[in-house]
CSV table of C-alpha atoms and ligand atoms in Angstrom, one decimal:
chain,number,residue,atom,x,y,z
A,59,UNK,CA,-73.6,-39.6,218.4
A,60,UNK,CA,-75.8,-37.4,216.2
A,61,UNK,CA,-73.3,-37.5,213.5
A,62,UNK,CA,-73.2,-41.3,213.5
A,63,UNK,CA,-77.0,-41.4,213.1
A,64,UNK,CA,-76.9,-38.9,210.3
A,65,UNK,CA,-74.2,-40.9,208.5
A,66,UNK,CA,-76.3,-44.0,208.8
A,67,UNK,CA,-79.3,-42.3,207.2
A,68,UNK,CA,-77.2,-41.0,204.3
A,69,UNK,CA,-75.8,-44.5,203.7
A,70,UNK,CA,-79.3,-46.0,203.9
A,71,UNK,CA,-80.6,-43.5,201.3
A,72,UNK,CA,-77.7,-44.2,199.0
A,73,UNK,CA,-78.4,-47.9,199.1
A,74,UNK,CA,-81.9,-47.2,198.2
A,75,UNK,CA,-83.5,-48.6,201.4
A,76,UNK,CA,-84.9,-45.1,202.0
A,77,UNK,CA,-86.0,-43.9,198.5
A,78,UNK,CA,-85.4,-40.2,198.1
A,79,UNK,CA,-88.0,-38.1,196.2
A,80,UNK,CA,-85.6,-38.1,193.2
A,81,UNK,CA,-86.6,-41.7,192.7
A,82,UNK,CA,-90.1,-40.6,191.8
A,83,UNK,CA,-90.9,-40.9,188.1
A,84,UNK,CA,-93.9,-39.0,186.6
A,85,UNK,CA,-95.7,-40.5,183.6
A,86,UNK,CA,-97.7,-37.9,181.7
A,87,UNK,CA,-100.7,-39.1,179.7
A,88,UNK,CA,-103.3,-37.5,177.4
A,89,UNK,CA,-106.0,-39.0,179.5
A,90,UNK,CA,-106.3,-41.3,182.6
A,91,UNK,CA,-109.2,-43.7,183.1
A,92,UNK,CA,-109.5,-45.4,186.5
A,93,UNK,CA,-110.5,-49.0,187.0
A,94,UNK,CA,-114.0,-47.7,187.8
A,95,UNK,CA,-114.2,-46.4,184.3
A,96,UNK,CA,-114.1,-42.8,185.4
A,97,UNK,CA,-112.1,-40.3,183.5
A,98,UNK,CA,-109.9,-38.6,186.1
A,99,UNK,CA,-109.2,-34.9,186.1
A,100,UNK,CA,-105.5,-35.7,185.9
A,101,UNK,CA,-102.7,-36.3,183.4
A,102,UNK,CA,-99.9,-37.5,185.6
A,103,UNK,CA,-99.2,-40.7,187.6
A,104,UNK,CA,-96.2,-40.4,189.9
A,105,UNK,CA,-94.5,-43.8,190.6
A,106,UNK,CA,-92.2,-44.4,193.5
A,107,UNK,CA,-90.6,-47.9,193.5
A,108,UNK,CA,-93.4,-50.4,193.0
A,109,UNK,CA,-96.2,-48.2,194.0
A,110,UNK,CA,-98.3,-45.3,192.8
A,111,UNK,CA,-97.4,-42.2,194.8
A,112,UNK,CA,-99.8,-39.7,193.4
A,113,UNK,CA,-102.3,-39.1,190.6
A,114,UNK,CA,-102.8,-35.5,189.5
A,115,UNK,CA,-101.6,-32.6,187.4
A,116,UNK,CA,-98.2,-31.0,187.1
A,117,UNK,CA,-96.8,-33.5,189.6
A,118,UNK,CA,-93.3,-32.5,188.7
A,119,UNK,CA,-94.0,-29.4,190.8
A,120,UNK,CA,-94.8,-31.6,193.8
A,121,UNK,CA,-92.0,-34.2,193.4
A,122,UNK,CA,-88.4,-33.9,192.3
A,123,UNK,CA,-88.8,-36.5,189.6
A,124,UNK,CA,-88.3,-36.6,185.9
A,125,UNK,CA,-91.3,-36.6,183.5
A,126,UNK,CA,-91.8,-39.4,181.0
A,127,UNK,CA,-94.1,-38.4,178.2
A,128,UNK,CA,-96.9,-40.8,177.2
A,129,UNK,CA,-97.9,-38.6,174.3
A,130,UNK,CA,-101.4,-39.2,173.0
A,131,UNK,CA,-101.9,-42.2,175.1
A,132,UNK,CA,-104.6,-43.1,177.6
A,133,UNK,CA,-103.8,-44.8,180.9
A,134,UNK,CA,-105.8,-47.6,182.4
A,135,UNK,CA,-104.9,-49.8,185.4
A,136,UNK,CA,-102.9,-53.0,184.6
A,137,UNK,CA,-105.6,-55.5,183.5
A,138,UNK,CA,-106.5,-58.7,185.3
A,139,UNK,CA,-107.2,-62.0,183.5
A,140,UNK,CA,-109.2,-64.1,185.9
A,141,UNK,CA,-108.9,-67.4,184.1
A,142,UNK,CA,-105.8,-68.6,182.3
A,143,UNK,CA,-103.9,-71.8,181.6
A,144,UNK,CA,-100.5,-70.2,181.3
A,145,UNK,CA,-98.7,-73.5,181.6
A,146,UNK,CA,-100.4,-75.0,178.5
A,147,UNK,CA,-98.1,-74.1,175.6
A,148,UNK,CA,-96.2,-75.5,172.7
A,149,UNK,CA,-93.1,-74.1,170.9
A,150,UNK,CA,-95.1,-73.7,167.7
A,151,UNK,CA,-98.7,-74.3,166.5
A,152,UNK,CA,-99.1,-76.3,163.3
A,153,UNK,CA,-102.4,-77.7,162.1
A,154,UNK,CA,-103.4,-81.0,163.7
A,155,UNK,CA,-104.2,-82.1,167.2
A,156,UNK,CA,-102.7,-79.6,169.6
A,157,UNK,CA,-104.0,-81.4,172.7
A,158,UNK,CA,-102.1,-84.6,171.7
A,159,UNK,CA,-99.0,-82.5,171.0
A,160,UNK,CA,-99.2,-81.0,174.5
A,161,UNK,CA,-99.4,-84.4,176.1
A,162,UNK,CA,-96.2,-85.5,174.3
A,163,UNK,CA,-93.8,-82.8,175.3
A,164,UNK,CA,-91.5,-82.8,178.4
A,165,UNK,CA,-91.5,-80.5,181.4
A,166,UNK,CA,-88.7,-78.3,180.1
A,167,UNK,CA,-90.5,-77.6,176.9
A,168,UNK,CA,-93.7,-77.0,178.8
A,169,UNK,CA,-91.9,-74.5,181.1
A,170,UNK,CA,-90.3,-72.7,178.1
A,171,UNK,CA,-93.7,-72.3,176.5
A,172,UNK,CA,-95.2,-71.1,179.7
A,173,UNK,CA,-92.6,-68.3,179.8
A,174,UNK,CA,-93.5,-67.3,176.3
A,175,UNK,CA,-97.2,-67.2,177.3
A,176,UNK,CA,-96.3,-65.0,180.3
A,177,UNK,CA,-94.6,-62.5,177.9
A,178,UNK,CA,-97.5,-62.6,175.4
A,179,UNK,CA,-99.9,-61.9,178.3
A,180,UNK,CA,-98.0,-58.8,179.3
A,181,UNK,CA,-98.2,-57.6,175.7
A,182,UNK,CA,-102.0,-57.6,176.1
A,183,UNK,CA,-101.9,-55.2,179.0
A,184,UNK,CA,-102.6,-58.0,181.5
A,185,UNK,CA,-100.4,-57.7,184.6
A,186,UNK,CA,-102.1,-60.2,186.9
A,187,UNK,CA,-103.7,-63.6,186.1
A,188,UNK,CA,-105.5,-66.3,188.1
A,189,UNK,CA,-104.3,-69.5,186.6
A,190,UNK,CA,-106.7,-72.5,187.1
A,191,UNK,CA,-105.2,-75.9,186.6
A,192,UNK,CA,-101.5,-76.8,186.2
A,193,UNK,CA,-99.5,-79.9,186.7
A,194,UNK,CA,-95.8,-80.7,187.5
A,195,UNK,CA,-95.7,-77.6,189.7
A,196,UNK,CA,-95.2,-75.6,186.5
A,197,UNK,CA,-97.5,-72.8,187.8
A,198,UNK,CA,-95.7,-72.5,191.2
A,199,UNK,CA,-92.3,-72.4,189.5
A,200,UNK,CA,-93.3,-69.8,187.0
A,201,UNK,CA,-94.9,-67.7,189.8
A,202,UNK,CA,-91.7,-67.9,191.9
A,203,UNK,CA,-89.5,-67.0,188.9
A,204,UNK,CA,-91.7,-64.0,188.0
A,205,UNK,CA,-91.8,-62.8,191.6
A,206,UNK,CA,-88.0,-63.0,191.8
A,207,UNK,CA,-87.7,-60.9,188.7
A,208,UNK,CA,-86.0,-63.7,186.7
A,209,UNK,CA,-88.8,-64.0,184.1
A,210,UNK,CA,-91.0,-61.2,182.8
A,211,UNK,CA,-94.6,-62.0,183.3
A,212,UNK,CA,-97.8,-61.2,185.1
A,213,UNK,CA,-98.4,-61.8,188.8
A,214,UNK,CA,-99.8,-65.3,189.0
A,215,UNK,CA,-102.4,-66.5,191.4
A,216,UNK,CA,-102.1,-70.3,191.3
A,217,UNK,CA,-104.3,-73.3,191.9
A,218,UNK,CA,-102.0,-76.2,191.2
A,219,UNK,CA,-104.0,-79.1,189.7
A,220,UNK,CA,-107.8,-78.6,189.8
A,221,UNK,CA,-109.9,-81.0,191.7
A,222,UNK,CA,-111.1,-83.4,189.0
A,223,UNK,CA,-111.7,-87.2,188.8
A,224,UNK,CA,-108.7,-87.5,186.6
A,225,UNK,CA,-106.4,-85.7,189.1
A,226,UNK,CA,-108.1,-87.3,192.1
A,227,UNK,CA,-109.0,-90.9,191.3
A,228,UNK,CA,-111.5,-92.3,193.8
A,229,UNK,CA,-110.4,-95.0,196.2
A,230,UNK,CA,-111.1,-98.6,195.0
A,231,UNK,CA,-114.6,-99.7,195.6
A,232,UNK,CA,-116.1,-96.2,195.8
A,233,UNK,CA,-118.2,-94.6,193.1
A,234,UNK,CA,-118.8,-91.1,194.4
A,235,UNK,CA,-116.5,-88.7,196.1
A,236,UNK,CA,-117.4,-88.2,199.8
A,237,UNK,CA,-117.2,-84.9,201.6
A,238,UNK,CA,-114.1,-86.0,203.4
A,239,UNK,CA,-112.5,-87.1,200.2
A,240,UNK,CA,-113.0,-83.6,198.6
A,241,UNK,CA,-111.9,-81.8,201.7
A,242,UNK,CA,-108.7,-83.8,201.7
A,243,UNK,CA,-108.2,-83.0,198.0
A,244,UNK,CA,-108.5,-79.3,198.9
A,245,UNK,CA,-106.0,-79.7,201.7
A,246,UNK,CA,-103.5,-81.3,199.3
A,247,UNK,CA,-103.6,-78.1,197.1
A,248,UNK,CA,-103.2,-75.9,200.2
A,249,UNK,CA,-100.2,-77.9,201.2
A,250,UNK,CA,-98.7,-77.4,197.7
A,251,UNK,CA,-99.0,-73.7,198.2
A,252,UNK,CA,-101.9,-73.0,195.9
A,253,UNK,CA,-103.6,-69.5,196.2
A,254,UNK,CA,-106.9,-70.9,194.9
A,255,UNK,CA,-108.8,-74.2,195.1
A,256,UNK,CA,-110.4,-75.0,191.7
A,257,UNK,CA,-113.1,-77.6,191.6
A,258,UNK,CA,-114.2,-79.0,188.3
A,259,UNK,CA,-117.9,-79.2,189.2
A,260,UNK,CA,-118.9,-80.7,185.8
A,261,UNK,CA,-117.6,-82.0,182.6
A,262,UNK,CA,-117.0,-79.6,179.7
A,263,UNK,CA,-113.7,-78.5,178.2
A,264,UNK,CA,-112.4,-77.5,174.8
A,265,UNK,CA,-114.7,-79.3,172.2
A,266,UNK,CA,-116.6,-81.1,175.0
A,267,UNK,CA,-119.6,-78.8,175.8
A,268,UNK,CA,-121.4,-81.2,178.1
A,269,UNK,CA,-122.1,-80.4,181.8
A,270,UNK,CA,-122.5,-83.4,183.9
A,271,UNK,CA,-121.9,-83.0,187.6
A,272,UNK,CA,-118.8,-84.8,189.1
A,273,UNK,CA,-119.4,-84.0,192.8
A,274,UNK,CA,-122.3,-83.7,195.3
A,275,UNK,CA,-123.2,-80.4,196.9
A,276,UNK,CA,-122.0,-81.8,200.3
A,277,UNK,CA,-118.6,-82.6,198.8
A,278,UNK,CA,-118.2,-79.1,197.2
A,279,UNK,CA,-119.3,-77.6,200.5
A,280,UNK,CA,-116.6,-79.6,202.4
A,281,UNK,CA,-113.8,-78.6,200.0
A,282,UNK,CA,-114.9,-75.0,200.2
A,283,UNK,CA,-114.9,-75.1,204.0
A,284,UNK,CA,-111.4,-76.5,204.0
A,285,UNK,CA,-110.2,-73.8,201.6
A,286,UNK,CA,-111.8,-71.0,203.6
A,287,UNK,CA,-110.3,-72.3,206.9
A,288,UNK,CA,-106.9,-72.0,205.3
A,289,UNK,CA,-107.7,-68.5,204.0
A,290,UNK,CA,-107.9,-69.6,200.4
A,291,UNK,CA,-110.4,-68.7,197.7
A,292,UNK,CA,-112.4,-71.3,195.8
A,293,UNK,CA,-113.9,-71.4,192.3
A,294,UNK,CA,-116.1,-73.9,190.6
A,295,UNK,CA,-116.0,-74.9,187.0
A,296,UNK,CA,-119.4,-75.7,185.5
A,297,UNK,CA,-120.4,-75.5,181.8
A,298,UNK,CA,-124.1,-75.4,182.6
A,299,UNK,CA,-126.3,-74.8,185.6
A,300,UNK,CA,-125.6,-78.3,187.1
A,301,UNK,CA,-123.0,-77.3,189.7
A,302,UNK,CA,-124.3,-73.7,190.2
A,303,UNK,CA,-126.6,-74.4,193.2
A,304,UNK,CA,-123.9,-76.4,195.0
A,305,UNK,CA,-121.4,-73.6,194.4
A,306,UNK,CA,-123.8,-71.0,195.7
A,307,UNK,CA,-124.7,-73.1,198.8
A,308,UNK,CA,-121.0,-73.7,199.5
A,309,UNK,CA,-120.3,-70.0,199.4
A,310,UNK,CA,-117.5,-70.0,196.7
A,311,UNK,CA,-115.8,-66.9,195.5
A,312,UNK,CA,-116.5,-67.4,191.8
A,313,UNK,CA,-118.2,-69.6,189.3
A,314,UNK,CA,-116.6,-70.1,185.9
A,315,UNK,CA,-118.1,-70.7,182.4
A,316,UNK,CA,-121.7,-71.5,182.9
A,317,UNK,CA,-124.6,-71.0,180.4
A,318,UNK,CA,-128.3,-71.7,181.0
A,319,UNK,CA,-128.6,-70.6,184.6
A,320,UNK,CA,-132.2,-70.0,185.8
A,321,UNK,CA,-133.3,-66.5,186.8
A,322,UNK,CA,-133.4,-67.8,190.5
A,323,UNK,CA,-129.8,-69.0,190.2
A,324,UNK,CA,-128.7,-65.6,188.8
A,325,UNK,CA,-130.5,-63.8,191.5
A,326,UNK,CA,-128.9,-66.0,194.1
A,327,UNK,CA,-125.4,-65.4,192.7
A,328,UNK,CA,-126.0,-61.6,192.9
A,329,UNK,CA,-127.3,-61.7,196.4
A,330,UNK,CA,-124.4,-64.0,197.6
A,331,UNK,CA,-121.9,-61.7,195.8
A,332,UNK,CA,-120.4,-64.6,193.8
A,333,UNK,CA,-118.4,-63.4,190.9
A,334,UNK,CA,-119.2,-64.8,187.4
A,335,UNK,CA,-116.3,-65.5,185.1
A,336,UNK,CA,-118.1,-66.4,181.9
A,337,UNK,CA,-115.1,-67.0,179.5
A,338,UNK,CA,-117.3,-66.4,176.5
A,339,UNK,CA,-114.5,-65.8,174.0
A,340,UNK,CA,-112.5,-69.0,174.5
A,341,UNK,CA,-115.1,-70.9,172.4
A,342,UNK,CA,-114.8,-68.3,169.7
A,343,UNK,CA,-111.0,-69.0,169.9
A,344,UNK,CA,-111.4,-72.7,169.5
A,345,UNK,CA,-113.7,-72.3,166.5
A,346,UNK,CA,-111.4,-69.8,164.8
A,347,UNK,CA,-108.3,-71.9,165.4
A,348,UNK,CA,-110.1,-75.2,164.7
A,349,UNK,CA,-107.4,-76.3,162.3
A,350,UNK,CA,-104.8,-76.4,165.1
A,351,UNK,CA,-107.1,-78.7,167.1
A,352,UNK,CA,-108.5,-80.7,164.3
A,353,UNK,CA,-112.0,-79.6,165.1
A,354,UNK,CA,-114.5,-80.4,162.2
A,355,UNK,CA,-117.4,-78.2,161.0
A,356,UNK,CA,-119.8,-79.8,163.4
A,357,UNK,CA,-117.6,-79.1,166.4
A,358,UNK,CA,-117.1,-75.5,165.2
A,359,UNK,CA,-120.8,-75.0,164.9
A,360,UNK,CA,-121.4,-76.3,168.4
A,361,UNK,CA,-118.7,-73.9,169.8
A,362,UNK,CA,-120.4,-70.9,168.1
A,363,UNK,CA,-123.8,-72.0,169.5
A,364,UNK,CA,-122.3,-72.1,173.0
A,365,UNK,CA,-120.8,-68.6,172.5
A,366,UNK,CA,-124.4,-67.3,171.9
A,367,UNK,CA,-125.7,-69.1,175.0
A,368,UNK,CA,-122.9,-67.6,177.0
A,369,UNK,CA,-123.6,-64.1,175.8
A,370,UNK,CA,-127.2,-64.5,176.7
A,371,UNK,CA,-126.2,-65.7,180.2
A,372,UNK,CA,-123.9,-62.7,180.7
A,373,UNK,CA,-126.6,-60.3,179.5
A,374,UNK,CA,-129.0,-61.7,182.1
A,375,UNK,CA,-126.4,-61.8,184.9
A,376,UNK,CA,-125.2,-58.3,184.2
A,377,UNK,CA,-128.8,-56.9,184.3
A,378,UNK,CA,-129.4,-58.7,187.5
A,379,UNK,CA,-126.4,-57.1,189.2
A,380,UNK,CA,-124.0,-60.1,189.2
A,381,UNK,CA,-120.3,-59.0,189.3
A,382,UNK,CA,-118.6,-60.2,186.1
A,383,UNK,CA,-114.9,-60.6,185.8
A,384,UNK,CA,-112.8,-60.9,182.6
A,385,UNK,CA,-111.3,-64.4,182.2
A,386,UNK,CA,-109.9,-65.5,178.8
A,387,UNK,CA,-109.5,-69.2,179.6
A,388,UNK,CA,-106.5,-68.8,177.3
A,389,UNK,CA,-104.6,-71.9,176.3
A,390,UNK,CA,-101.8,-72.6,173.8
A,391,UNK,CA,-101.9,-70.1,170.9
A,392,UNK,CA,-104.7,-68.1,172.7
A,393,UNK,CA,-102.2,-66.1,174.6
A,394,UNK,CA,-102.1,-62.7,173.1
A,395,UNK,CA,-105.9,-62.8,172.7
A,396,UNK,CA,-106.5,-62.5,176.4
A,397,UNK,CA,-108.6,-59.3,176.2
A,398,UNK,CA,-110.8,-60.3,173.3
A,399,UNK,CA,-113.3,-61.3,176.0
A,400,UNK,CA,-114.0,-57.5,176.4
A,401,UNK,CA,-115.5,-57.5,172.9
A,402,UNK,CA,-117.8,-60.4,174.0
A,403,UNK,CA,-118.9,-58.3,177.0
A,404,UNK,CA,-119.8,-55.4,174.7
A,405,UNK,CA,-121.8,-57.9,172.6
A,406,UNK,CA,-123.6,-58.9,175.8
A,407,UNK,CA,-124.8,-55.4,176.3
A,408,UNK,CA,-122.2,-54.0,178.7
A,409,UNK,CA,-121.1,-50.4,178.3
A,410,UNK,CA,-117.4,-49.7,177.8
A,411,UNK,CA,-117.2,-48.6,181.5
A,412,UNK,CA,-118.7,-51.9,182.6
A,413,UNK,CA,-116.4,-53.9,180.4
A,414,UNK,CA,-113.3,-52.0,181.8
A,415,UNK,CA,-114.5,-52.8,185.3
A,416,UNK,CA,-114.5,-56.6,184.6
A,417,UNK,CA,-110.8,-56.5,183.9
A,418,UNK,CA,-109.9,-54.0,186.7
A,419,UNK,CA,-111.9,-53.5,189.9
A,420,UNK,CA,-114.0,-56.7,189.5
A,421,UNK,CA,-110.9,-58.8,188.9
A,422,UNK,CA,-109.2,-57.2,191.9
A,423,UNK,CA,-112.3,-58.0,194.0
A,424,UNK,CA,-112.1,-61.6,192.9
A,425,UNK,CA,-108.5,-61.8,193.9
A,426,UNK,CA,-109.1,-60.1,197.2
A,427,UNK,CA,-106.7,-57.4,196.1
A,428,UNK,CA,-109.2,-54.5,195.8
A,429,UNK,CA,-107.0,-52.3,198.0
A,430,UNK,CA,-103.9,-53.1,195.9
A,431,UNK,CA,-104.8,-53.8,192.2
A,432,UNK,CA,-107.2,-52.6,189.6
A,433,UNK,CA,-107.1,-48.9,190.2
A,434,UNK,CA,-104.9,-45.9,189.6
A,435,UNK,CA,-104.8,-44.7,193.1
A,436,UNK,CA,-102.0,-43.7,195.5
A,437,UNK,CA,-100.6,-46.7,197.4
A,438,UNK,CA,-101.8,-49.2,194.8
A,439,UNK,CA,-99.3,-51.3,192.9
A,440,UNK,CA,-97.8,-49.3,190.0
A,441,UNK,CA,-99.5,-51.3,187.2
A,442,UNK,CA,-100.7,-49.3,184.2
A,443,UNK,CA,-101.5,-49.8,180.5
A,444,UNK,CA,-101.1,-47.0,178.0
A,445,UNK,CA,-103.3,-47.4,175.0
A,446,UNK,CA,-103.8,-45.5,171.8
A,447,UNK,CA,-107.4,-44.6,170.9
A,448,UNK,CA,-110.3,-44.0,173.2
A,449,UNK,CA,-111.5,-47.2,175.0
A,450,UNK,CA,-114.7,-45.5,176.1
A,451,UNK,CA,-115.9,-45.1,172.5
A,452,UNK,CA,-114.2,-48.3,171.1
A,453,UNK,CA,-113.0,-51.2,173.2
A,454,UNK,CA,-110.5,-52.1,170.4
A,455,UNK,CA,-108.3,-49.4,172.0
A,456,UNK,CA,-107.6,-52.0,174.7
A,457,UNK,CA,-107.6,-55.2,172.6
A,458,UNK,CA,-105.4,-53.7,169.8
A,459,UNK,CA,-103.8,-50.5,171.1
A,460,UNK,CA,-101.6,-51.6,174.1
A,461,UNK,CA,-98.5,-49.4,173.6
A,462,UNK,CA,-96.9,-49.4,177.1
A,463,UNK,CA,-97.4,-51.6,180.1
A,464,UNK,CA,-96.0,-51.0,183.6
A,465,UNK,CA,-96.0,-53.7,186.2
A,466,UNK,CA,-95.0,-53.0,189.8
A,467,UNK,CA,-93.1,-49.8,188.7
A,468,UNK,CA,-91.3,-51.4,185.8
A,469,UNK,CA,-91.9,-50.7,182.1
A,470,UNK,CA,-92.4,-54.3,180.9
A,471,UNK,CA,-93.7,-53.4,177.4
A,472,UNK,CA,-92.9,-50.2,175.5
A,473,UNK,CA,-93.8,-49.8,171.9
A,474,UNK,CA,-93.8,-46.0,171.8
A,475,UNK,CA,-90.9,-46.1,169.2
A,476,UNK,CA,-92.0,-49.2,167.4
A,477,UNK,CA,-95.9,-49.1,167.2
A,478,UNK,CA,-95.8,-51.7,164.5
A,479,UNK,CA,-95.0,-54.2,167.2
A,480,UNK,CA,-98.1,-53.4,169.2
A,481,UNK,CA,-100.0,-56.7,169.9
A,482,UNK,CA,-102.7,-57.1,167.3
A,483,UNK,CA,-104.9,-60.1,168.1
A,484,UNK,CA,-107.6,-61.1,165.6
A,485,UNK,CA,-110.5,-61.3,167.9
A,486,UNK,CA,-112.6,-62.5,164.9
A,487,UNK,CA,-116.3,-62.8,165.1
A,488,UNK,CA,-118.2,-64.3,167.9
A,489,UNK,CA,-121.0,-66.2,166.0
B,595,ZN,ZN1,-110.1,-73.1,182.1
């Protein structure tokens, strides 16, 4: 009997269901910076399967695993982009009207472009994204393919189609969305399998920088309550302060984009622990790539003004203790520039440590994954980025120095032998 049990254990370990210590791989870095921004007194990260087993020194003496040298490189946790549109993509980006081009292509082409965006995102060191607004189930299909290991890409936290008058036309004869109507809209997304409920609280998108409220505070509260009942998180899009009070009163998880909040609103966000995802940099992106969108000089000037207002809002919110998360709001050719937002945070007065936190621990908190993502800690998902240069003295080490990326224990990017292929976005100038 004993022999049978022992044989069973041996077979199990050969099949890999009981990983032996030989399956541990030790990655040795010049420096390790945790998601808190702290420099750890450690050079090694031991990875077993999809998880971090240990962080320390000389871990090859503790575990029977081989050592992989990450010479001269600094480790950070895999980064989190809290606002993407990964399913918005084209096969190429000529001058013209990119939005019209996006509207003309079929689902297969959209899906192929989404896969390219997923790969470009990994190249920036981002291993998890919250994707906010997708149609034709493109986000759900991409999420499933990535989770199944069929497509390389970041973990995707989905929303399906955002709640918006265009996606949710009002019943004939009504002019405003009732609380019941918006709760039903949230339930539709929950039934689709969305991880998040996104409400477009106001106008404002791309070259449209207006902020007119779409929904009443009661309606936003009803949708939020329905989302929470199903264990889902909720975020509200608002370009100005117009939907901020409603979002705070409803108790949402995050508020995306806004400029021009009052001191009282900022204080209320801080005390309610609502996360601010400012997406400063995407308006810089639109201005810099105006030719692809056909945006004239006036539109470009407006976008740059909005960037300045957004920086001011982040500066105020950060000083007031609001948790800020990095969200690129990347669309189309913006993938690959996902982390340029970090430079905008430095411009808003954050230290490098604060900026790192926006893309690590703060992003993990937003996702409800703070015991799983955003830190280099035993038991966490084995997601890391190895960068050249020192991110604590120059944030460009993160935007332009991503040499190696690991996601869930797998090396998904490795430019140690071909550093010329390191992703080199032109983050341009903000103003
Ligand atoms: Zn967006």
